[in-house]
mmCIF file with all atom_site columns, C-alpha atoms in Angstrom:
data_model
loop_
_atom_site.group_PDB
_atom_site.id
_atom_site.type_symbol
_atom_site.label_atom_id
_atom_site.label_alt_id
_atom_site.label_comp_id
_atom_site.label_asym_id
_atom_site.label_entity_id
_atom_site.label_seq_id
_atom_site.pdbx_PDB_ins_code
_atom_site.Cartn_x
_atom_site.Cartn_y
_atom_site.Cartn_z
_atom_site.occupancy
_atom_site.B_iso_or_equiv
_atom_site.pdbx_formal_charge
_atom_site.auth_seq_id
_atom_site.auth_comp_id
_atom_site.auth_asym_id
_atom_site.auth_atom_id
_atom_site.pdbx_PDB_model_num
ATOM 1   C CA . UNK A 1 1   ? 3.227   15.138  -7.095  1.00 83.00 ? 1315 UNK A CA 1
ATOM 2   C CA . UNK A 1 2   ? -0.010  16.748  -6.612  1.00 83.00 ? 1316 UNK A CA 1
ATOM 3   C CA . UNK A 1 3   ? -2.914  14.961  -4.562  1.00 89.00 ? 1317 UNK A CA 1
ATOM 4   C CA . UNK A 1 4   ? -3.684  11.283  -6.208  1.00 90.00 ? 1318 UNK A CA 1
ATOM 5   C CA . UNK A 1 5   ? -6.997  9.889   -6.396  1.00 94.00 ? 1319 UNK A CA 1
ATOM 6   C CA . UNK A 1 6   ? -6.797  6.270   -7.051  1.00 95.00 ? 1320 UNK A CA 1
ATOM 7   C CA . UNK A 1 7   ? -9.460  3.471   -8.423  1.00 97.00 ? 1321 UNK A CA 1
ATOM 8   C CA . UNK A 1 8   ? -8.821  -0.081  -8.544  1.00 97.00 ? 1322 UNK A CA 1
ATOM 9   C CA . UNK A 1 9   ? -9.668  -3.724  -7.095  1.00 97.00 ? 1323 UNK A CA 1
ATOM 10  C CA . UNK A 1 10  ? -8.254  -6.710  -5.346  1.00 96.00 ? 1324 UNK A CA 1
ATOM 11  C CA . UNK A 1 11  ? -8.429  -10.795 -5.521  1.00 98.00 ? 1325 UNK A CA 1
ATOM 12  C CA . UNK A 1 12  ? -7.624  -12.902 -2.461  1.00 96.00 ? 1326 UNK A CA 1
ATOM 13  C CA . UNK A 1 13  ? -7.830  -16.684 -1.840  1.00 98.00 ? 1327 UNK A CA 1
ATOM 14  C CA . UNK A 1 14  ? -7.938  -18.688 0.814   1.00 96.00 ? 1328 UNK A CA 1
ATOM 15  C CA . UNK A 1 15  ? -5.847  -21.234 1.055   1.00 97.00 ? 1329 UNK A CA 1
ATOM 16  C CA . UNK A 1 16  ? -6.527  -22.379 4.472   1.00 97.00 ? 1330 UNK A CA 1
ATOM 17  C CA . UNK A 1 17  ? -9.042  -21.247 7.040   1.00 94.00 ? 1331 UNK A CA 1
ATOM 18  C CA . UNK A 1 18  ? -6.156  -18.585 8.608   1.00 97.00 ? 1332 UNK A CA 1
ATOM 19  C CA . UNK A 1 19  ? -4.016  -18.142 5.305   1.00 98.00 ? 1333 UNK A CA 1
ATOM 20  C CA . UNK A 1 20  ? -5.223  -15.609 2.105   1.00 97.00 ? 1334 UNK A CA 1
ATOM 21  C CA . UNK A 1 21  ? -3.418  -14.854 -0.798  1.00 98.00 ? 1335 UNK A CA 1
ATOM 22  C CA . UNK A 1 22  ? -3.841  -11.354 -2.233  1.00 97.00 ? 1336 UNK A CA 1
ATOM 23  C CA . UNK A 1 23  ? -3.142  -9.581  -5.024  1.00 98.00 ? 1337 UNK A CA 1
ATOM 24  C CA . UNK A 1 24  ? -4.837  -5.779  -6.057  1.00 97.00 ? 1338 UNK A CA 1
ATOM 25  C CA . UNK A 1 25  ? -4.178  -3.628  -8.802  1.00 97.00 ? 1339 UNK A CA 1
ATOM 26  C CA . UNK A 1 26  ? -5.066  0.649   -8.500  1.00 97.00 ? 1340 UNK A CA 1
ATOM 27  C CA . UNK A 1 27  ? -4.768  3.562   -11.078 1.00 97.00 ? 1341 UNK A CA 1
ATOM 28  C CA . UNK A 1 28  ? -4.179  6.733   -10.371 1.00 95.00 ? 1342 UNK A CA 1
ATOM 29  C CA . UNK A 1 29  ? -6.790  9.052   -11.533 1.00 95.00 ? 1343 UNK A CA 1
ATOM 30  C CA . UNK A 1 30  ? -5.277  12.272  -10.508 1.00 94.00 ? 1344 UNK A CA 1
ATOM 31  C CA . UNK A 1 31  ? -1.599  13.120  -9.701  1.00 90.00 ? 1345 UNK A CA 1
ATOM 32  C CA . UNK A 1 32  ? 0.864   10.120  -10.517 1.00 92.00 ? 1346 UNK A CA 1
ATOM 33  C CA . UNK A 1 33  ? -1.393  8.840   -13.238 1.00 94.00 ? 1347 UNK A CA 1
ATOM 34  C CA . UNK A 1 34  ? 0.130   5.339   -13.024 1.00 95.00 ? 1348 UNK A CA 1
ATOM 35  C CA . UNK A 1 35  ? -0.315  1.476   -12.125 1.00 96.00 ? 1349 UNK A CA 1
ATOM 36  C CA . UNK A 1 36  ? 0.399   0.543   -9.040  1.00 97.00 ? 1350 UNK A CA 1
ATOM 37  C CA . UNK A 1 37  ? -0.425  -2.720  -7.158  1.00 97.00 ? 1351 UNK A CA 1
ATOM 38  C CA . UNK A 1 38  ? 0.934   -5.429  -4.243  1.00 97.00 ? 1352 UNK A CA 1
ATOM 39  C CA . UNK A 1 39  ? 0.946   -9.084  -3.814  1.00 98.00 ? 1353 UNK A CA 1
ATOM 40  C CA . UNK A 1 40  ? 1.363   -10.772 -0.547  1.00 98.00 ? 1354 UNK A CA 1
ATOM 41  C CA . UNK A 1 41  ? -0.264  -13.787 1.622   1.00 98.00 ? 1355 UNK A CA 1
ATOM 42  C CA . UNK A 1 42  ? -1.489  -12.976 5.356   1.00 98.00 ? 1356 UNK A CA 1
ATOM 43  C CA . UNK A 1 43  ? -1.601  -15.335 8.393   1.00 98.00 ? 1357 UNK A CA 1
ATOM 44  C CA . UNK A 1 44  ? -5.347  -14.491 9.899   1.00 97.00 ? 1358 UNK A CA 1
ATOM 45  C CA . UNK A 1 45  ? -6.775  -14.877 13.095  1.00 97.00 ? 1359 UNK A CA 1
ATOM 46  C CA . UNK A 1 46  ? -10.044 -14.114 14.239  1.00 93.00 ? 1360 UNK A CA 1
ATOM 47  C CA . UNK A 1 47  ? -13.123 -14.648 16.382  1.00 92.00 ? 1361 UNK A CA 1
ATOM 48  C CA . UNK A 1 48  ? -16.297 -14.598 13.684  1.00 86.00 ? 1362 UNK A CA 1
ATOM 49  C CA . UNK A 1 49  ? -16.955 -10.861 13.557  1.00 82.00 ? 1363 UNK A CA 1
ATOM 50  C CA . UNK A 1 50  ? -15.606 -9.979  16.926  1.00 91.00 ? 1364 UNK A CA 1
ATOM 51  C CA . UNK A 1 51  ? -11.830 -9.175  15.729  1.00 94.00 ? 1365 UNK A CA 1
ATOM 52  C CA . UNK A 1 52  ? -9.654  -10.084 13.186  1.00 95.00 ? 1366 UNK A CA 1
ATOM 53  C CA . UNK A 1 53  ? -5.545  -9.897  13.268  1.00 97.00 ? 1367 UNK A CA 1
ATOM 54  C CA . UNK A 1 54  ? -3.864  -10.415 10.381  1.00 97.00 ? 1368 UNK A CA 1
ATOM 55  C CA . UNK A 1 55  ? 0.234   -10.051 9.340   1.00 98.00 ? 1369 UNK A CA 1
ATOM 56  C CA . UNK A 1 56  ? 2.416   -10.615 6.195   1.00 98.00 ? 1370 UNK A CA 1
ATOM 57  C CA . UNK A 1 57  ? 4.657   -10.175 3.949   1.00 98.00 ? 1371 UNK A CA 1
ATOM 58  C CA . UNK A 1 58  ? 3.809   -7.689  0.871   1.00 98.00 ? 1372 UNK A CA 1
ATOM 59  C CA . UNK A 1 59  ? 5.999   -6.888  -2.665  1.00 98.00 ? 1373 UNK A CA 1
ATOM 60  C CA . UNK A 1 60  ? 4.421   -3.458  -4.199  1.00 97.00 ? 1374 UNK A CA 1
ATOM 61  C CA . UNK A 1 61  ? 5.264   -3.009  -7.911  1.00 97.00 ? 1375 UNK A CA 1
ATOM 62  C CA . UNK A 1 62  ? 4.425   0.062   -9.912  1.00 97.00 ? 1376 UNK A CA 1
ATOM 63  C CA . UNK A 1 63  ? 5.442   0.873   -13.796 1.00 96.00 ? 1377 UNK A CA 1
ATOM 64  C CA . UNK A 1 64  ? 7.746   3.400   -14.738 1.00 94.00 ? 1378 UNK A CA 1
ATOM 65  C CA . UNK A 1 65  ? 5.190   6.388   -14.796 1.00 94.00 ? 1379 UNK A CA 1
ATOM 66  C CA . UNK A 1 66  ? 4.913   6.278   -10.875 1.00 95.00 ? 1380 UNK A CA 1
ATOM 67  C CA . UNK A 1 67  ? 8.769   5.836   -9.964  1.00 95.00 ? 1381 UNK A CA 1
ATOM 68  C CA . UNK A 1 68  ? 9.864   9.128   -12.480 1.00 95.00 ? 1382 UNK A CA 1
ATOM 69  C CA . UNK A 1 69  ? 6.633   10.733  -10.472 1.00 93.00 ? 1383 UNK A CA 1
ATOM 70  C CA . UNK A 1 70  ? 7.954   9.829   -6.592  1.00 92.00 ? 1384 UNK A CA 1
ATOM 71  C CA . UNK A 1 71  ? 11.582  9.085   -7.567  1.00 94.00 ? 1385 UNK A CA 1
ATOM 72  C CA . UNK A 1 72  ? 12.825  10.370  -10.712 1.00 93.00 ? 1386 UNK A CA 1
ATOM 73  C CA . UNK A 1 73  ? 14.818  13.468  -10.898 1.00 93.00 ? 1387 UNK A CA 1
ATOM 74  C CA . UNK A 1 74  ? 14.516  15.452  -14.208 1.00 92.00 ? 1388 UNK A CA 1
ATOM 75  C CA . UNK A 1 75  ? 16.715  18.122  -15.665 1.00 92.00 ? 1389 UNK A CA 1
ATOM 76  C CA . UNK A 1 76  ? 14.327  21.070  -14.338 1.00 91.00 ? 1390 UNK A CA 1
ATOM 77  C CA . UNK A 1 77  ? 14.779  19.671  -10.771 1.00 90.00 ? 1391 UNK A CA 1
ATOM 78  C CA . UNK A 1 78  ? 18.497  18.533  -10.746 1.00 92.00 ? 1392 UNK A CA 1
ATOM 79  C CA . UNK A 1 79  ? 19.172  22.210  -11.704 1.00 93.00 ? 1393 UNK A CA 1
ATOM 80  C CA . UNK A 1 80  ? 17.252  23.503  -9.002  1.00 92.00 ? 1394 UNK A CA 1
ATOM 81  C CA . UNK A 1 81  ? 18.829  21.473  -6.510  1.00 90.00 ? 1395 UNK A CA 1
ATOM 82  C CA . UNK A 1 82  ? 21.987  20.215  -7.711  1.00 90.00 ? 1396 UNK A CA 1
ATOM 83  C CA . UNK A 1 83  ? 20.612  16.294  -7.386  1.00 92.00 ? 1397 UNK A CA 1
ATOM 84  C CA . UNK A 1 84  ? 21.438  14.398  -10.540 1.00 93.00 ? 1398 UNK A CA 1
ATOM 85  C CA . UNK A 1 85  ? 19.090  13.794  -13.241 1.00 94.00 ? 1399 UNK A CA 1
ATOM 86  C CA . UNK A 1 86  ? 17.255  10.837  -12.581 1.00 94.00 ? 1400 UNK A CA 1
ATOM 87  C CA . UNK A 1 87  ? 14.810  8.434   -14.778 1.00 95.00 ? 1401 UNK A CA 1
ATOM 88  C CA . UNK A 1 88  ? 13.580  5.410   -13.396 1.00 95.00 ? 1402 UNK A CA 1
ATOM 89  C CA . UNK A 1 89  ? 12.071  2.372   -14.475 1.00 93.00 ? 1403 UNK A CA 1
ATOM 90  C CA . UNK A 1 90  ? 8.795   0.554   -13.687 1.00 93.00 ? 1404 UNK A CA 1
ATOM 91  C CA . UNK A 1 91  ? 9.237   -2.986  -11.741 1.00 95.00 ? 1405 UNK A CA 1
ATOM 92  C CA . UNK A 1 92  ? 9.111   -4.011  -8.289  1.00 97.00 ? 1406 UNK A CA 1
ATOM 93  C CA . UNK A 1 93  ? 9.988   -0.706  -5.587  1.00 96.00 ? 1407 UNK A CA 1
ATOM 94  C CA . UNK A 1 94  ? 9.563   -2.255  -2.403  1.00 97.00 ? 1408 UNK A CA 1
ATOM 95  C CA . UNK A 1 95  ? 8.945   -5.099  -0.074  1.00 98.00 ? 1409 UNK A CA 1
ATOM 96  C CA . UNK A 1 96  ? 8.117   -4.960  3.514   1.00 98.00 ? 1410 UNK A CA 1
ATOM 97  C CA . UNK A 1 97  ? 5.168   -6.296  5.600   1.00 98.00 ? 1411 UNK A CA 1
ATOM 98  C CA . UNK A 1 98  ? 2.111   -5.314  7.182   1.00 97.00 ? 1412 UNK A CA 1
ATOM 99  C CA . UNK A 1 99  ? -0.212  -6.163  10.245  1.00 98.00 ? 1413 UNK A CA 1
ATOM 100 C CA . UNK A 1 100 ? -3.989  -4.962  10.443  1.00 97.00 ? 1414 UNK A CA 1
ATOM 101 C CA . UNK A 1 101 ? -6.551  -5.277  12.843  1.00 97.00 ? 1415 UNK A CA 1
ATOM 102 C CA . UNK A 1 102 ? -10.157 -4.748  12.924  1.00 95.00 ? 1416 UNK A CA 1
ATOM 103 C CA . UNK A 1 103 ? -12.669 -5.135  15.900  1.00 96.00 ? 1417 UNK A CA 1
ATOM 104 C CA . UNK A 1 104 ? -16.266 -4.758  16.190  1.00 93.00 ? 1418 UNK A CA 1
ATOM 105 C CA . UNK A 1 105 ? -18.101 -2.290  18.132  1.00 94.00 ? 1419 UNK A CA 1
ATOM 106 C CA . UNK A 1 106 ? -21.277 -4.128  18.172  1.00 86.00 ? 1420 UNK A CA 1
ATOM 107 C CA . UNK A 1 107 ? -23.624 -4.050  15.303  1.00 85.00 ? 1421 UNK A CA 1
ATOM 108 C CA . UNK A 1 108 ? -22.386 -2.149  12.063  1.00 89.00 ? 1422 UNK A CA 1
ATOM 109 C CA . UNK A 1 109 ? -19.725 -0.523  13.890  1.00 94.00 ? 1423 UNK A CA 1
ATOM 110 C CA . UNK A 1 110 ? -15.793 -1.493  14.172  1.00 95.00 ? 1424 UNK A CA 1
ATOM 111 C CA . UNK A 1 111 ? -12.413 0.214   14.446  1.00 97.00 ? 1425 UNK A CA 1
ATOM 112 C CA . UNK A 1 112 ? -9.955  -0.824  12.152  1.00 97.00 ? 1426 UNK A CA 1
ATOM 113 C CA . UNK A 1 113 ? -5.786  0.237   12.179  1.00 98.00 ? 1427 UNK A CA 1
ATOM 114 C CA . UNK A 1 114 ? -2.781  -1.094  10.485  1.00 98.00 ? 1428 UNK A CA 1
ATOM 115 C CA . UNK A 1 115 ? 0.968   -1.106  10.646  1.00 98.00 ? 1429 UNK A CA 1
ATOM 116 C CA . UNK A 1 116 ? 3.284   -1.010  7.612   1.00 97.00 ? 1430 UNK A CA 1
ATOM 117 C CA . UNK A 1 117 ? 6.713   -1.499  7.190   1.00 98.00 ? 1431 UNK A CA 1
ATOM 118 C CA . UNK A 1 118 ? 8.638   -1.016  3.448   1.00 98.00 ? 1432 UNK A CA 1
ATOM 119 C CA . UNK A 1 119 ? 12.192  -1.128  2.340   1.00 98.00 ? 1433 UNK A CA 1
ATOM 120 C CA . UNK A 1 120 ? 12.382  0.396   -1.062  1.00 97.00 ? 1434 UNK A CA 1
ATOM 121 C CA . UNK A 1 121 ? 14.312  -1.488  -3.738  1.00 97.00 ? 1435 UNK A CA 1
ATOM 122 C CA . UNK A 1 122 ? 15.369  -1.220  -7.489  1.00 95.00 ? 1436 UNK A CA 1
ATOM 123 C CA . UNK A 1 123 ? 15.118  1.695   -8.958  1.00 95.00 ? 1437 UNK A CA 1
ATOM 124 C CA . UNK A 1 124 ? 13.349  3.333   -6.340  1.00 96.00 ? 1438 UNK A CA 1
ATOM 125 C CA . UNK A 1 125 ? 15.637  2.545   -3.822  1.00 96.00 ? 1439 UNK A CA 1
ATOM 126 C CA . UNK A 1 126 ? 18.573  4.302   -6.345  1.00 95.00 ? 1440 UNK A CA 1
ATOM 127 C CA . UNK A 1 127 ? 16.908  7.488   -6.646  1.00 95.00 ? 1441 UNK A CA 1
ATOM 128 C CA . UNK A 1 128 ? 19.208  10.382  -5.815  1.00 94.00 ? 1442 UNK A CA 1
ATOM 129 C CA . UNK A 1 129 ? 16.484  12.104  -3.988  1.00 91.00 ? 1443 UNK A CA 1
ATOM 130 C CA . UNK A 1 130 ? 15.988  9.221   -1.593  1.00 93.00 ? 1444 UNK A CA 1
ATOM 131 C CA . UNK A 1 131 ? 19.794  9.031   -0.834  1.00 91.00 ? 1445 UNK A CA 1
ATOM 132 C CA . UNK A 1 132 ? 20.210  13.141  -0.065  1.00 91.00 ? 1446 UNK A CA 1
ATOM 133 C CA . UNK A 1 133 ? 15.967  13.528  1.617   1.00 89.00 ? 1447 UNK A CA 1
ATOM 134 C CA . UNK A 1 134 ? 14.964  10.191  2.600   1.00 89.00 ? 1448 UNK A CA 1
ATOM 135 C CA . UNK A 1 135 ? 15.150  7.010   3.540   1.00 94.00 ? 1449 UNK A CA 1
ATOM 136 C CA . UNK A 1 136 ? 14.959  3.546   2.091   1.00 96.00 ? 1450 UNK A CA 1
ATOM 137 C CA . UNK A 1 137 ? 12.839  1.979   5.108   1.00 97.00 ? 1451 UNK A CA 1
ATOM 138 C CA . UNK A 1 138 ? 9.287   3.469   4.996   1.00 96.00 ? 1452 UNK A CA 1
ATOM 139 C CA . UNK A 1 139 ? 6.972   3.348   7.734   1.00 97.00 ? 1453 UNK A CA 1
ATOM 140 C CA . UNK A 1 140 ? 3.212   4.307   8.089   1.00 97.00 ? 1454 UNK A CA 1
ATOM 141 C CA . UNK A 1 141 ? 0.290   3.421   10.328  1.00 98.00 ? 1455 UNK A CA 1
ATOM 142 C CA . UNK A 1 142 ? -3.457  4.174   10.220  1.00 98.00 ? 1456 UNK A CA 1
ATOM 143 C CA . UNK A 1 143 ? -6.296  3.751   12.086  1.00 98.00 ? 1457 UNK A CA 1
ATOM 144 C CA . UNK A 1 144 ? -10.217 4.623   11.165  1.00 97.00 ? 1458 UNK A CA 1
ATOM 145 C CA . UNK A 1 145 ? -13.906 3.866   12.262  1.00 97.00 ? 1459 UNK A CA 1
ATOM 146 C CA . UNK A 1 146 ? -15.798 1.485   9.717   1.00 93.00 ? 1460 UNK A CA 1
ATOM 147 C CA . UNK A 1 147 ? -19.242 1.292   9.553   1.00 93.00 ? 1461 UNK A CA 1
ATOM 148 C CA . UNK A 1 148 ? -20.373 -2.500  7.748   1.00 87.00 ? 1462 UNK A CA 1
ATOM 149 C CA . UNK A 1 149 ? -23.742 -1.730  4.843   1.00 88.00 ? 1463 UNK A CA 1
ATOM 150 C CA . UNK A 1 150 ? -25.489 -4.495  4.580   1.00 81.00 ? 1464 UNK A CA 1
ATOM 151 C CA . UNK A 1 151 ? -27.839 -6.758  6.653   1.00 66.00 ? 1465 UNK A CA 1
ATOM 152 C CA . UNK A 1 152 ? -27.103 -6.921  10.504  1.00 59.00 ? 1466 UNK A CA 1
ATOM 153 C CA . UNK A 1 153 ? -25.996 -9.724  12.310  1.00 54.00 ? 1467 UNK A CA 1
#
C-alpha cells in the first residue's frame, strides 16, 4: 500500500469531569482509499493545562476496501509468494487500548506522546499474510512537540 493521506473528524462527550466518550471517522485520500474509524471511552486526569493523562479501551473498524488493502491476498500475490488467495471483509479488525499524555511547556508550547496496544480480530486477524509475516498483537508509540493557535493563557 503506497503512502496514505487521510482526512476526517471526531465527536467526544463527556460524561463525567474525568470520563469522554469518543468516536472519529477518517478517509483515505491517497493509498488505501477506504473508511476507517475507532470508538472508545478514556479515563482522564489532569491539572488545567499543566498535563493531561488519559487511558482506554479502543475498537477500530474499517470496511472491506482497507482489510483487502493491509490484509487481503490476491491471486497476483499468492502466486508470487505461495500465500493463499485472500479477500477480506469490512467490520471490526481490532481492539486494544491506548494511553496518551500531553504536558505543557509554558505558553503555546507542550509535548505530547502516546502508547498503543491492538490485537487484530476478524478478518484481519485471518489473513494468511499475518499468520506467515506478522503478528496479531500490534504495538506503536509516538511522541511530538505541539504548539496551541489561539489566544494565550
Amino acid at each position: 500500500v503506497g503512502f496514505s493521506f487521510e482526512a476526517g473528524g471526531f465527536a467526544q462527550l463527556w460524561v463525567t469531569p474525568s470520563v469522554r466518550l469518543r468516536a472519529e471517522g477518517r478517509r483515505g485520500l491517497t493509498g488505501h482509499r477506504a473508511w476507517v474509524g475507532s470508538v472508545g471511552a478514556d479515563y482522564v486526569v489532569r491539572d488545567g493545562d499543566a498535563y493531561t493523562f488519559s487511558l482506554g479501551p479502543r475498537v477500530n473498524l474499517s470496511e472491506g476496501k482497507y482489510q483487502r488493502a493491509y490484509f487481503g491476498v490476491n491471486a497476483g500475490e499468492a502466486a508470487r509468494t505461495g500465500l493463499t488467495p485472500y479477500r477480506p471483509g469490512g467490520g471490526v479488525h481490532s481492539v486494544g487500548g491506548i494511553a496518551g499524555a500531553t504536558y505543557s511547556l509554558g505558553g503555546r508550547w507542550g509535548l505530547v506522546g502516546y502508547a498503543r496496544y491492538d490485537r487484530l480480530v476478524g478478518d484481519a486477524a485471518d489473513s494468511p499474510f499475518i499468520a506467515a509475516h506478522g503478528s496479531r498483537d500490534q504495538l506503536s508509540a509516538g511522541a511530538g512537540l505541539s504548539f496551541t493557535f489561539g489566544r494565550r493563557r
